[in-house]
PDB file of C-alpha atoms in Angstrom:
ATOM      1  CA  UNK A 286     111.415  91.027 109.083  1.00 63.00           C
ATOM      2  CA  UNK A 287     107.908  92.731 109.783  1.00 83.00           C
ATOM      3  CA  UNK A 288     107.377  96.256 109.354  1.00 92.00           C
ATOM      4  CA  UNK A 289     106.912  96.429 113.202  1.00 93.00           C
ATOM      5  CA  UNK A 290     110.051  95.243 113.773  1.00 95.00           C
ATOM      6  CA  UNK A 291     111.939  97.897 111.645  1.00 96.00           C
ATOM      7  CA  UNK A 292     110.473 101.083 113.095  1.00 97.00           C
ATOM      8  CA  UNK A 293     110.469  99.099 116.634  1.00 96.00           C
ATOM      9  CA  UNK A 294     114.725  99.564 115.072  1.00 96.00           C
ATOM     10  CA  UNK A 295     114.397 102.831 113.876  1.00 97.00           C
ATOM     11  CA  UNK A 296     111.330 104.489 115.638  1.00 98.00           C
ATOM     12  CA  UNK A 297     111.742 108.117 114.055  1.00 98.00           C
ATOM     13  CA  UNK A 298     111.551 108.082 109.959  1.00 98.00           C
ATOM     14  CA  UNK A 299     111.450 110.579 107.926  1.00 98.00           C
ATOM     15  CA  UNK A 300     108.950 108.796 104.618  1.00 98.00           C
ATOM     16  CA  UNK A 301     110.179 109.898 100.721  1.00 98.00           C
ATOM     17  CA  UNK A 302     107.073 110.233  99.711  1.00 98.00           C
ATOM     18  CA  UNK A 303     105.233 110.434  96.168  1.00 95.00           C
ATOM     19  CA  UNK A 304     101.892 109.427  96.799  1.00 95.00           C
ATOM     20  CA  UNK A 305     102.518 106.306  94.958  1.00 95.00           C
ATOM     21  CA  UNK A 306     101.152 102.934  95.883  1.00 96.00           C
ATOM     22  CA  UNK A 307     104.518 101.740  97.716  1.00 96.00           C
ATOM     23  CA  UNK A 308     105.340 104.678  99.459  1.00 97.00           C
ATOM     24  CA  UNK A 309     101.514 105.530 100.557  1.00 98.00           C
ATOM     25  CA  UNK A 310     101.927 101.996 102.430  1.00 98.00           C
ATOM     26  CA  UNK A 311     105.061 102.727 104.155  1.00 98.00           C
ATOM     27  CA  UNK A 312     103.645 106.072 105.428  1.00 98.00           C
ATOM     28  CA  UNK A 313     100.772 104.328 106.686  1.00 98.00           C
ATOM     29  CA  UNK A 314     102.777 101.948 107.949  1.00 98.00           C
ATOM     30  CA  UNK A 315     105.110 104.450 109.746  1.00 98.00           C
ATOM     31  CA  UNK A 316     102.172 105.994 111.519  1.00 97.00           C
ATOM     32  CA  UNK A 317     101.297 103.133 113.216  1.00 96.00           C
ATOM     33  CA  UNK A 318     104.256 101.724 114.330  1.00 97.00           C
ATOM     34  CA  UNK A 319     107.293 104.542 114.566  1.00 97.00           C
ATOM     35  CA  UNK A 320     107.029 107.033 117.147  1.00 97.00           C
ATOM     36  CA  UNK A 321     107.405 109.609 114.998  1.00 98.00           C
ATOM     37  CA  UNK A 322     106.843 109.970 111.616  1.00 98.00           C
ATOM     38  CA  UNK A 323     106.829 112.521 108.530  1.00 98.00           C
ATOM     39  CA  UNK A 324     106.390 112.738 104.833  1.00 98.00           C
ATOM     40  CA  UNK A 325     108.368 114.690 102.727  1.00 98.00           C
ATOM     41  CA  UNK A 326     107.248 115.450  99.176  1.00 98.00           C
ATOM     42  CA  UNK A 327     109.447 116.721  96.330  1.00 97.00           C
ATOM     43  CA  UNK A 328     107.972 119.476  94.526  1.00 96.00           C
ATOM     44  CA  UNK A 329     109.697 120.122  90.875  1.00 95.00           C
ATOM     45  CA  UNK A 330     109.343 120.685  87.306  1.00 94.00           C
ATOM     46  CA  UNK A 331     108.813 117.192  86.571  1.00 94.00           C
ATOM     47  CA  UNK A 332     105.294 116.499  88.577  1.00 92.00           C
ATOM     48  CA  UNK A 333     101.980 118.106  87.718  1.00 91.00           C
ATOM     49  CA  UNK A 334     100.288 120.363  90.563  1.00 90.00           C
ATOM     50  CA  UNK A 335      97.554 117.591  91.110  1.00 90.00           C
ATOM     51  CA  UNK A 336      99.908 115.361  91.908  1.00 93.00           C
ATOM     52  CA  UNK A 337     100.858 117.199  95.019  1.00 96.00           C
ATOM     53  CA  UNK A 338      97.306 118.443  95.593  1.00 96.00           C
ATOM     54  CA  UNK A 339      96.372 114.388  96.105  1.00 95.00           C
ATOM     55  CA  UNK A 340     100.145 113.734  98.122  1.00 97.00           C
ATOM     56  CA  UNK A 341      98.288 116.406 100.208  1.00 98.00           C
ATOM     57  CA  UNK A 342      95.164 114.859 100.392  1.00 98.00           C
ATOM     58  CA  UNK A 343      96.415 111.137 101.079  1.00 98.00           C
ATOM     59  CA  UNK A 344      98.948 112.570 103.850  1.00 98.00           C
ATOM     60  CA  UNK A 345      95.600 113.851 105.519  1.00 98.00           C
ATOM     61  CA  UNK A 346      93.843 110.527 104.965  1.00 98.00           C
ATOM     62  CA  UNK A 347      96.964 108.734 106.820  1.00 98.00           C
ATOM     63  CA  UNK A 348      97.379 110.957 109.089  1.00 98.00           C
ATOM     64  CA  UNK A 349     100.955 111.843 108.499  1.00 98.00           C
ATOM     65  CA  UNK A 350     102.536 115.391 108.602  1.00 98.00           C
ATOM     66  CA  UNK A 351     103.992 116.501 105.123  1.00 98.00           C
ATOM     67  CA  UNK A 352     106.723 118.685 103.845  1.00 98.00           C
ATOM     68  CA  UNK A 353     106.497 119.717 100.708  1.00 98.00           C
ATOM     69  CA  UNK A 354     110.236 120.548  99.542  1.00 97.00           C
ATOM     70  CA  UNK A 355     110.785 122.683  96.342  1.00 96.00           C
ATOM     71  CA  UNK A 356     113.339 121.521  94.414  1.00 96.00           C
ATOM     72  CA  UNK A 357     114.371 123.152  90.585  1.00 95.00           C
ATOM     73  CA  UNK A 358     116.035 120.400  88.431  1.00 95.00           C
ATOM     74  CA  UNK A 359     116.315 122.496  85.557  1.00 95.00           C
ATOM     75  CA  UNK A 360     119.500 124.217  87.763  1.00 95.00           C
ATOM     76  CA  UNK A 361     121.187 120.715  88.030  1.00 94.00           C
ATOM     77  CA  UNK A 362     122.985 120.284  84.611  1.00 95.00           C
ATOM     78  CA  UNK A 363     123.467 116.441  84.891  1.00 93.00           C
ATOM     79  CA  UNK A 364     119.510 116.204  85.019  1.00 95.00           C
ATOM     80  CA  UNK A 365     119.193 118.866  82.189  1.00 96.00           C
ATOM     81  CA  UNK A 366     121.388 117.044  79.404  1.00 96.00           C
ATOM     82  CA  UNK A 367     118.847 114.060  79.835  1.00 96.00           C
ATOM     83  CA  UNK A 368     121.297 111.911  79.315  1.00 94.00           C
ATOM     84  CA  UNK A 369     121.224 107.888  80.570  1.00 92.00           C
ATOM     85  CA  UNK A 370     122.004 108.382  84.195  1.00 92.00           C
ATOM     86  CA  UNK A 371     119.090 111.453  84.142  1.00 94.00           C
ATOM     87  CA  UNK A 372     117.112 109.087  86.234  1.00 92.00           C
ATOM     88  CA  UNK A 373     120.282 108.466  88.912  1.00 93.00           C
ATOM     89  CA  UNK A 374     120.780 112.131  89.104  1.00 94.00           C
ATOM     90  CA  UNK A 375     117.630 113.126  89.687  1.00 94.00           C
ATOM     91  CA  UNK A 376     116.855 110.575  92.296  1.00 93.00           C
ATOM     92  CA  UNK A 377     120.440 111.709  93.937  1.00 94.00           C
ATOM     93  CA  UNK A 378     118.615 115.303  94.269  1.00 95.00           C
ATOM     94  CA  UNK A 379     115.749 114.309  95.397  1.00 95.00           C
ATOM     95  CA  UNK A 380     117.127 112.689  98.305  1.00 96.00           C
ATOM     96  CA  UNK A 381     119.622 114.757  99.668  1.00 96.00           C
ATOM     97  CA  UNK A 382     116.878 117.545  99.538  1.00 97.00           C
ATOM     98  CA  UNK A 383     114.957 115.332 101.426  1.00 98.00           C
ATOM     99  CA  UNK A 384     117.611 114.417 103.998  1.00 97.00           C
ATOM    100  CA  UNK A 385     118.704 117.994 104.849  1.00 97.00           C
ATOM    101  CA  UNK A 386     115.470 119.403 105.375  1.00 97.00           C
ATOM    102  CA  UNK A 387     114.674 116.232 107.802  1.00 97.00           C
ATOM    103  CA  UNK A 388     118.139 116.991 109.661  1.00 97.00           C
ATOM    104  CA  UNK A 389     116.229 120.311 110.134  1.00 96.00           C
ATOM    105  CA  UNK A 390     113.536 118.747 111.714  1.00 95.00           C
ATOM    106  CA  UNK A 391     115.628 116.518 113.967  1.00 96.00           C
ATOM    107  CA  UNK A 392     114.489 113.163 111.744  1.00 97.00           C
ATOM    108  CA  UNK A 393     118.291 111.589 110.912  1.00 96.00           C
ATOM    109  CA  UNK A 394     116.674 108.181 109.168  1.00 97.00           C
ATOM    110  CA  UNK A 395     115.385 108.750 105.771  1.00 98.00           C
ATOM    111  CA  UNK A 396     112.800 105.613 103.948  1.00 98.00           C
ATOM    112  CA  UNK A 397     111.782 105.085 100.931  1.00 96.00           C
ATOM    113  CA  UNK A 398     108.987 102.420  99.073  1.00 95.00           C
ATOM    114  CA  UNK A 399     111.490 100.357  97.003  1.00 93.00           C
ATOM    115  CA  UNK A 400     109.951  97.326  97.428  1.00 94.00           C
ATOM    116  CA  UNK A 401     111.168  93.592  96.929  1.00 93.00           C
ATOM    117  CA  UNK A 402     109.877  92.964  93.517  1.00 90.00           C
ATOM    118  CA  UNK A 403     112.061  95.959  92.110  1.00 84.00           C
ATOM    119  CA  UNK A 404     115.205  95.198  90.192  1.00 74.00           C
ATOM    120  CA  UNK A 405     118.208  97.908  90.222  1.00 68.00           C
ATOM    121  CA  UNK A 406     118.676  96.787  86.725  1.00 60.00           C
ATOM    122  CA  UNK A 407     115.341  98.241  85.652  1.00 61.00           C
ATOM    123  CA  UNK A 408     114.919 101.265  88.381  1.00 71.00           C
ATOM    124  CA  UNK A 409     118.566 103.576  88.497  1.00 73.00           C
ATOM    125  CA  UNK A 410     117.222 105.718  91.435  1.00 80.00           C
ATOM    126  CA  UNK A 411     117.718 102.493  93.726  1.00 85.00           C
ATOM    127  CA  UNK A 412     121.423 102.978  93.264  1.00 88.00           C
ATOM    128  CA  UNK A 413     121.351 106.124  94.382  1.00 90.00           C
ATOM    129  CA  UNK A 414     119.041 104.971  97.070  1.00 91.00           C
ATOM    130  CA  UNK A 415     121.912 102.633  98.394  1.00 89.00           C
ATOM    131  CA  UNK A 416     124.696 105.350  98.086  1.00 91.00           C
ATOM    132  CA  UNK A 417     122.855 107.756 100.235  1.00 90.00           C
ATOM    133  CA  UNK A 418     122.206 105.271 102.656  1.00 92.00           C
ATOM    134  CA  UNK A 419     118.398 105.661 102.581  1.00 95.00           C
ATOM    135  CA  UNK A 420     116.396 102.483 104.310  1.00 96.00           C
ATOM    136  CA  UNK A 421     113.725 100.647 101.850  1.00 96.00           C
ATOM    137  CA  UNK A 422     112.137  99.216 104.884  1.00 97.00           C
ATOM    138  CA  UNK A 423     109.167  97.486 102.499  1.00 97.00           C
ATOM    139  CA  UNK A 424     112.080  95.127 100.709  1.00 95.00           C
ATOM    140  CA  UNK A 425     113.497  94.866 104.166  1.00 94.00           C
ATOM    141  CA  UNK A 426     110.852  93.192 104.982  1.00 95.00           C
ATOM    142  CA  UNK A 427     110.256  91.054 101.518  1.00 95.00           C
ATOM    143  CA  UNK A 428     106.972  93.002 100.526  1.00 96.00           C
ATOM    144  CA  UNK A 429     106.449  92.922  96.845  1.00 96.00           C
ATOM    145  CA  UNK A 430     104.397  94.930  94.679  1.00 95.00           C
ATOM    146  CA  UNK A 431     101.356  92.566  94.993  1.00 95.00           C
ATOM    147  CA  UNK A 432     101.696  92.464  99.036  1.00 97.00           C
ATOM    148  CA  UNK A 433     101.972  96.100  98.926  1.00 97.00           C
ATOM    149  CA  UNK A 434      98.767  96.442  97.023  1.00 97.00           C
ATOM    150  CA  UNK A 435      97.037  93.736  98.670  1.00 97.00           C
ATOM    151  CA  UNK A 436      98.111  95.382 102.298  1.00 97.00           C
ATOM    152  CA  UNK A 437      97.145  98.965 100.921  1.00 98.00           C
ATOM    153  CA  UNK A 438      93.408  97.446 100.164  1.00 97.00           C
ATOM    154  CA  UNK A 439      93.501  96.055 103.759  1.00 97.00           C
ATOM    155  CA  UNK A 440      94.379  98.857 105.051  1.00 97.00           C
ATOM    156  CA  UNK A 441      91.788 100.824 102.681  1.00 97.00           C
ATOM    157  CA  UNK A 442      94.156 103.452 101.231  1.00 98.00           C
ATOM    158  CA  UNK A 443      92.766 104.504  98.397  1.00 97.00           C
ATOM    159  CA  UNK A 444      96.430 103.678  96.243  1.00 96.00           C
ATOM    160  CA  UNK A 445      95.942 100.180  97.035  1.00 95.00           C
ATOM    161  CA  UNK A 446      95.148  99.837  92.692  1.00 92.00           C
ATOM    162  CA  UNK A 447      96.937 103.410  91.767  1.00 90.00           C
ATOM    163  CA  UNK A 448      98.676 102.850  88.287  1.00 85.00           C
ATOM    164  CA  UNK A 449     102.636 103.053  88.423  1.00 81.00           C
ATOM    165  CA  UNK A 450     103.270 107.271  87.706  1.00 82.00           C
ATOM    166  CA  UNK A 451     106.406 108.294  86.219  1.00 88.00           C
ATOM    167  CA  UNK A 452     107.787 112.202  85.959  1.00 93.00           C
ATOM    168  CA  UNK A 453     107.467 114.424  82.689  1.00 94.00           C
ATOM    169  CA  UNK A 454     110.976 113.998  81.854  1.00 95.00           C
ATOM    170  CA  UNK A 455     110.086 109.952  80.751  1.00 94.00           C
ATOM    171  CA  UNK A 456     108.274 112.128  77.964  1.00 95.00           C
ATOM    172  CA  UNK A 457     111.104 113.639  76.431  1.00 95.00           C
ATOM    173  CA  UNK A 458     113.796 111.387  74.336  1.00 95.00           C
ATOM    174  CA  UNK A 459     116.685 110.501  76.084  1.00 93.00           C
ATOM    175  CA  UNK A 460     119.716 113.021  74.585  1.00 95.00           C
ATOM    176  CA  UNK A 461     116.924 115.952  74.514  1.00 95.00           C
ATOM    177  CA  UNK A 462     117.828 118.740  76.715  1.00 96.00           C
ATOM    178  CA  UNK A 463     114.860 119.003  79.010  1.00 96.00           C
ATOM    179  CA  UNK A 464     113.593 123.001  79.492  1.00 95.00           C
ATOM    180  CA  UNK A 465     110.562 123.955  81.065  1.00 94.00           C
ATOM    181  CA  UNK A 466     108.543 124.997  77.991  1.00 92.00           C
ATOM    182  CA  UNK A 467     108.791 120.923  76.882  1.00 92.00           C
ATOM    183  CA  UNK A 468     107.871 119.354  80.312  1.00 94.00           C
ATOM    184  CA  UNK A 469     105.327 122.342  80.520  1.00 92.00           C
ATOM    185  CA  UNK A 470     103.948 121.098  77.089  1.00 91.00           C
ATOM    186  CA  UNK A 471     103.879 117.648  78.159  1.00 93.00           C
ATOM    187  CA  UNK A 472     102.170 118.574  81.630  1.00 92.00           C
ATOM    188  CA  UNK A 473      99.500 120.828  79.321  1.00 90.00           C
ATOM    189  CA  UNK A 474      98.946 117.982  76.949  1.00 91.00           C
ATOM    190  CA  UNK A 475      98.533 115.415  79.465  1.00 91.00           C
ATOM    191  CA  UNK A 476      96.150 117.322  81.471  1.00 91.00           C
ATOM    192  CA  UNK A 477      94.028 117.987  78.589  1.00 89.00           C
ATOM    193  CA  UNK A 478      93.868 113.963  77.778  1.00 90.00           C
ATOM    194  CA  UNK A 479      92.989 113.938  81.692  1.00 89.00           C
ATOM    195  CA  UNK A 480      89.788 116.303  81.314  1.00 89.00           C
ATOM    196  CA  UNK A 481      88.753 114.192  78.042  1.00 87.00           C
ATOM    197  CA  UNK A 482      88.218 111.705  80.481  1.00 87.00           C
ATOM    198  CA  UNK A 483      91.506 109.756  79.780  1.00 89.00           C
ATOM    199  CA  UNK A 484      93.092 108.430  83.338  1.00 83.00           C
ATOM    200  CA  UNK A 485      96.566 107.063  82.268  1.00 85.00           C
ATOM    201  CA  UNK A 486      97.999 108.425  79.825  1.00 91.00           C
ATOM    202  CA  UNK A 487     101.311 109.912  78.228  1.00 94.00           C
ATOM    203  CA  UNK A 488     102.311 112.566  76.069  1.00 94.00           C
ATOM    204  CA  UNK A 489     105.694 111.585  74.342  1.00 95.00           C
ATOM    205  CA  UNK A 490     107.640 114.309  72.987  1.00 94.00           C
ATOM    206  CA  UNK A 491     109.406 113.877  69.320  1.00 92.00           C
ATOM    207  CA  UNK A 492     110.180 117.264  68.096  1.00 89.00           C
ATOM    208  CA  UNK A 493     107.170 118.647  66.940  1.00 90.00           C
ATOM    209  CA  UNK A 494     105.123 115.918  66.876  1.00 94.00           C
ATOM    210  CA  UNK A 495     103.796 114.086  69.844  1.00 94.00           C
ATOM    211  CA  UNK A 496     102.592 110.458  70.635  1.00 94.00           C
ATOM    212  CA  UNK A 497      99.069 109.645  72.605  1.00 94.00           C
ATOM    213  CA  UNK A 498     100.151 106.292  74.571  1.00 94.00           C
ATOM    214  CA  UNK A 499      97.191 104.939  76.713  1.00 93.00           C
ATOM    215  CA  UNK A 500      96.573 102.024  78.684  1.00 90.00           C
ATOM    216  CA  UNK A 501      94.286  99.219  76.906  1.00 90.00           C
ATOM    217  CA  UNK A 502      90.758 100.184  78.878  1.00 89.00           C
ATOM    218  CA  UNK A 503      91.416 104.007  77.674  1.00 91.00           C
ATOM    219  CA  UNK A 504      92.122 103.635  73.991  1.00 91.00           C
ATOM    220  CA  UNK A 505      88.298 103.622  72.507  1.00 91.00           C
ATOM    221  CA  UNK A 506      87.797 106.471  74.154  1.00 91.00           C
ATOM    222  CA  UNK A 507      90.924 108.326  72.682  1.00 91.00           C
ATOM    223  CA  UNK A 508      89.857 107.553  69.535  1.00 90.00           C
ATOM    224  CA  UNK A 509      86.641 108.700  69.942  1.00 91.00           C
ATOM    225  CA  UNK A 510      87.721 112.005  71.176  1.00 89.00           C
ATOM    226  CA  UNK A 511      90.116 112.353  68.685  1.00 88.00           C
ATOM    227  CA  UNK A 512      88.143 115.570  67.198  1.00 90.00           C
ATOM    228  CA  UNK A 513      88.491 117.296  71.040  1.00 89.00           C
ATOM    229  CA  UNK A 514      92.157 115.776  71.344  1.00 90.00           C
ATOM    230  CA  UNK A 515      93.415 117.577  68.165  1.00 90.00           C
ATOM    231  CA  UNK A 516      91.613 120.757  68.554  1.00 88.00           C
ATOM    232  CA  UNK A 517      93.445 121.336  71.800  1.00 87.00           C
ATOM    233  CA  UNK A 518      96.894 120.154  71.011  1.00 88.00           C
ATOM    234  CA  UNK A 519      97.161 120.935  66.988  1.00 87.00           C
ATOM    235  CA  UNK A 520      98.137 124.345  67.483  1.00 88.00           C
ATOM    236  CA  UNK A 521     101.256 123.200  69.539  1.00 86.00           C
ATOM    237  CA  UNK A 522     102.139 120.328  67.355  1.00 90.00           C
ATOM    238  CA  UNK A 523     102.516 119.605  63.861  1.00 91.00           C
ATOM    239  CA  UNK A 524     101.255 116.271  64.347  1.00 91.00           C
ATOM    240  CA  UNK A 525      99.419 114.078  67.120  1.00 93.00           C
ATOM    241  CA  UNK A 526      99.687 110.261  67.208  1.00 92.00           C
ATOM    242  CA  UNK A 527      97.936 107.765  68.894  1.00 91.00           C
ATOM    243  CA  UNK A 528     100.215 104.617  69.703  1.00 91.00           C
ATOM    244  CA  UNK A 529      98.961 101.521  69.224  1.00 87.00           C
ATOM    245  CA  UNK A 530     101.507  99.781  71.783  1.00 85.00           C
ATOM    246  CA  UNK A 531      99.881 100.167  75.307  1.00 81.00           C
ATOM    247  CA  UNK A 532     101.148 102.051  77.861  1.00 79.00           C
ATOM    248  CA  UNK A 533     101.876  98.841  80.235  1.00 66.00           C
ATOM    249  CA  UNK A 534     103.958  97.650  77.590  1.00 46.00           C
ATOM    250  CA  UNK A 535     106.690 101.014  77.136  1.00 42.00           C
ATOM    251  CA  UNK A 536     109.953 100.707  78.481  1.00 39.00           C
ATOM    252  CA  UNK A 537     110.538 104.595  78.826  1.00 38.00           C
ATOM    253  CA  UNK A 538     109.151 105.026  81.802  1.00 46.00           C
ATOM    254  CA  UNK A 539     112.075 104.615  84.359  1.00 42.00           C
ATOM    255  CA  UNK A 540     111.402 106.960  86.978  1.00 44.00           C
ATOM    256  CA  UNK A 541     108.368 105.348  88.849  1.00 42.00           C
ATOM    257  CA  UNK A 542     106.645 107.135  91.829  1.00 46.00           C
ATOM    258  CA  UNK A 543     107.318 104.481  94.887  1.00 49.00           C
TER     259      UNK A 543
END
C-alpha cells in the first residue's frame, strides 16, 4: 500500500519523531499527503541537546510543526533498574507521552518509522508499538531501510545517509541502575569525541573505566587524538579504551532512533 494511500486512510497523524532517517521520511511524507500533520519529539535524559537542536532544524526543513514533549525517565523505576525490558519500557513512555499530548491537540492517530526491514526480535520498542496501537505506516507500506534511504535522497532530506542513533542508556551495562550523573558522563564524553572531530561514536560505561567504540572510517583518527581524548576524559575515568570491534558490529545498541 503507498504512503498516499494511508494518510488518504488516516488524513490527520500525529509523527513520533526522532530525527532519525525513518521517521524524517514519514514526516516528510505526512506533509505532503495528510491534511494535517505534526511532529512530536521526546525530550529526556537519554538524548543529547543537539539532538533536539537538529529535530528542530529538520522539522523546519520539512516543514512540519513540532512538539517537543519533556519527559523524565529517571522517575519511571522499570526504566531506572536497566534491566532487559529497559528498552520496552521506555518506548511504552515515550508513546503514551506522545499520545496524550496529541489528544490535546485534537490529533487521535499516532505513527511511527518502524519500517519493514525491522525485526521485533531485535527492536523491543516495536512491541510496545503494537500494544499501544501506534500505526508504522512505512512497513505498512513494505518500505525497508534501503527504500527509506533511497526515498529520503530523492526527496533531498538531509537523513537520507544519517547513521542509526541509539539513546545514552545503550552505554550503560544492562543490570546498572541508570542515574543522571552516568548518562551525563556518557553525554560529556561523547560530545568531547564529537569536537575531536569523531562523528559516530560511543562511550560505553564499565565502572570506572570506559570504552571508545567508533565506526571503521573514524578509528585513525581516534588514535591519533588519543593525547586530546585522554586529557579530557582521564580525570573522570580510571581508564579509557579504544575498542577494536567497530561500532556497526555491537549488539548493545537496541534502542535505535526511527
Amino acid at each position: 500500500m503507498p504512503l498516499r494511500d494511508f494518510f488518504s486512510r488516516e488524513p490527520v497523524v500525529a509523527v513520533a519523531f526522532s530525527g532519525g532517517v525513518d521517521s524524517a521520511y514519514l514526516a516528510w511524507a505526512a506533509k505532503r499527503h495528510a491534511r494535517r500533520a505534526r511532529a512530536y519529539y521526546v525530550k529526556s535524559e537519554f538524548q543529547s541537546v543537539e539532538e533536539l537542536a537538529a529535530a528542530r532544524r529538520l522539522a523546519h526543513l520539512i516543514g512540519v510543526p513540532l512538539t517537543v514533549v519533556s519527559v523524565n525517565m529517571l522517575e519511571t523505576p522499570a526504566v531506572v533498574c536497566n534491566g532487559p525490558d529497559r528498552c520496552y519500557r521506555c518506548k511504552q513512555l515515550m508513546l503514551s507521552r506522545i499520545a496524550e499530548e496529541a489528544a490535546r491537540e485534537g490529533i487521535s492517530c499516532v505513527v511511527e518509522g518502524t519500517n519493514a526491514s525491522d525485526d521485533e526480535g531485535d527492536r523491543p520498542g516495536m512491541r510496545a508499538v503494537r500494544e499501544a496501537g501506534i500505526l508504522s505506516p512505512l512497513r505498512e507500506a513494505g518500505l525497508t531501510k534501503s527504500m527509506v534511504r533511497q526515498l529520503s535522497r530523492d526527496a533531498s532530506l538531509p537523513t537520507w545517509d544519517k547513521p542509526s542513533q541509539t539513546c545514552f542508556a545503550t552505554r550503560i551495562p544492562q543490570g546498572t541502575p541508570l542515574t543522571e550523573a552516568l548518562l551525563g558522563t556518557v553525554e560529556r564524553a561523547e560530545s568531547l569525541l564529537h569536537r575531536e572531530g569523531i562523528g559516530e561514536c560511543r562511550a560505553r560505561i564499565f565502572g570506572d573505566a570506559v570504552r571508545i567504540q567508533v565506526a571503521p572510517a573514524d578509528f585513525e583518527r581516534c588514535v591519533a587524538r588519543r593525547s586530546e581524548i585522554l586529557r579530557a576524559l582521564g580525570p573522570a575515568f580510571s581508564f579509557v579504551t579504544i575498542d577494536l570491534e567497530p561500532l556497526h558490529a555491537s549488539a548493545w545498541d537496541v534502542s535505535v532512533s526511527r
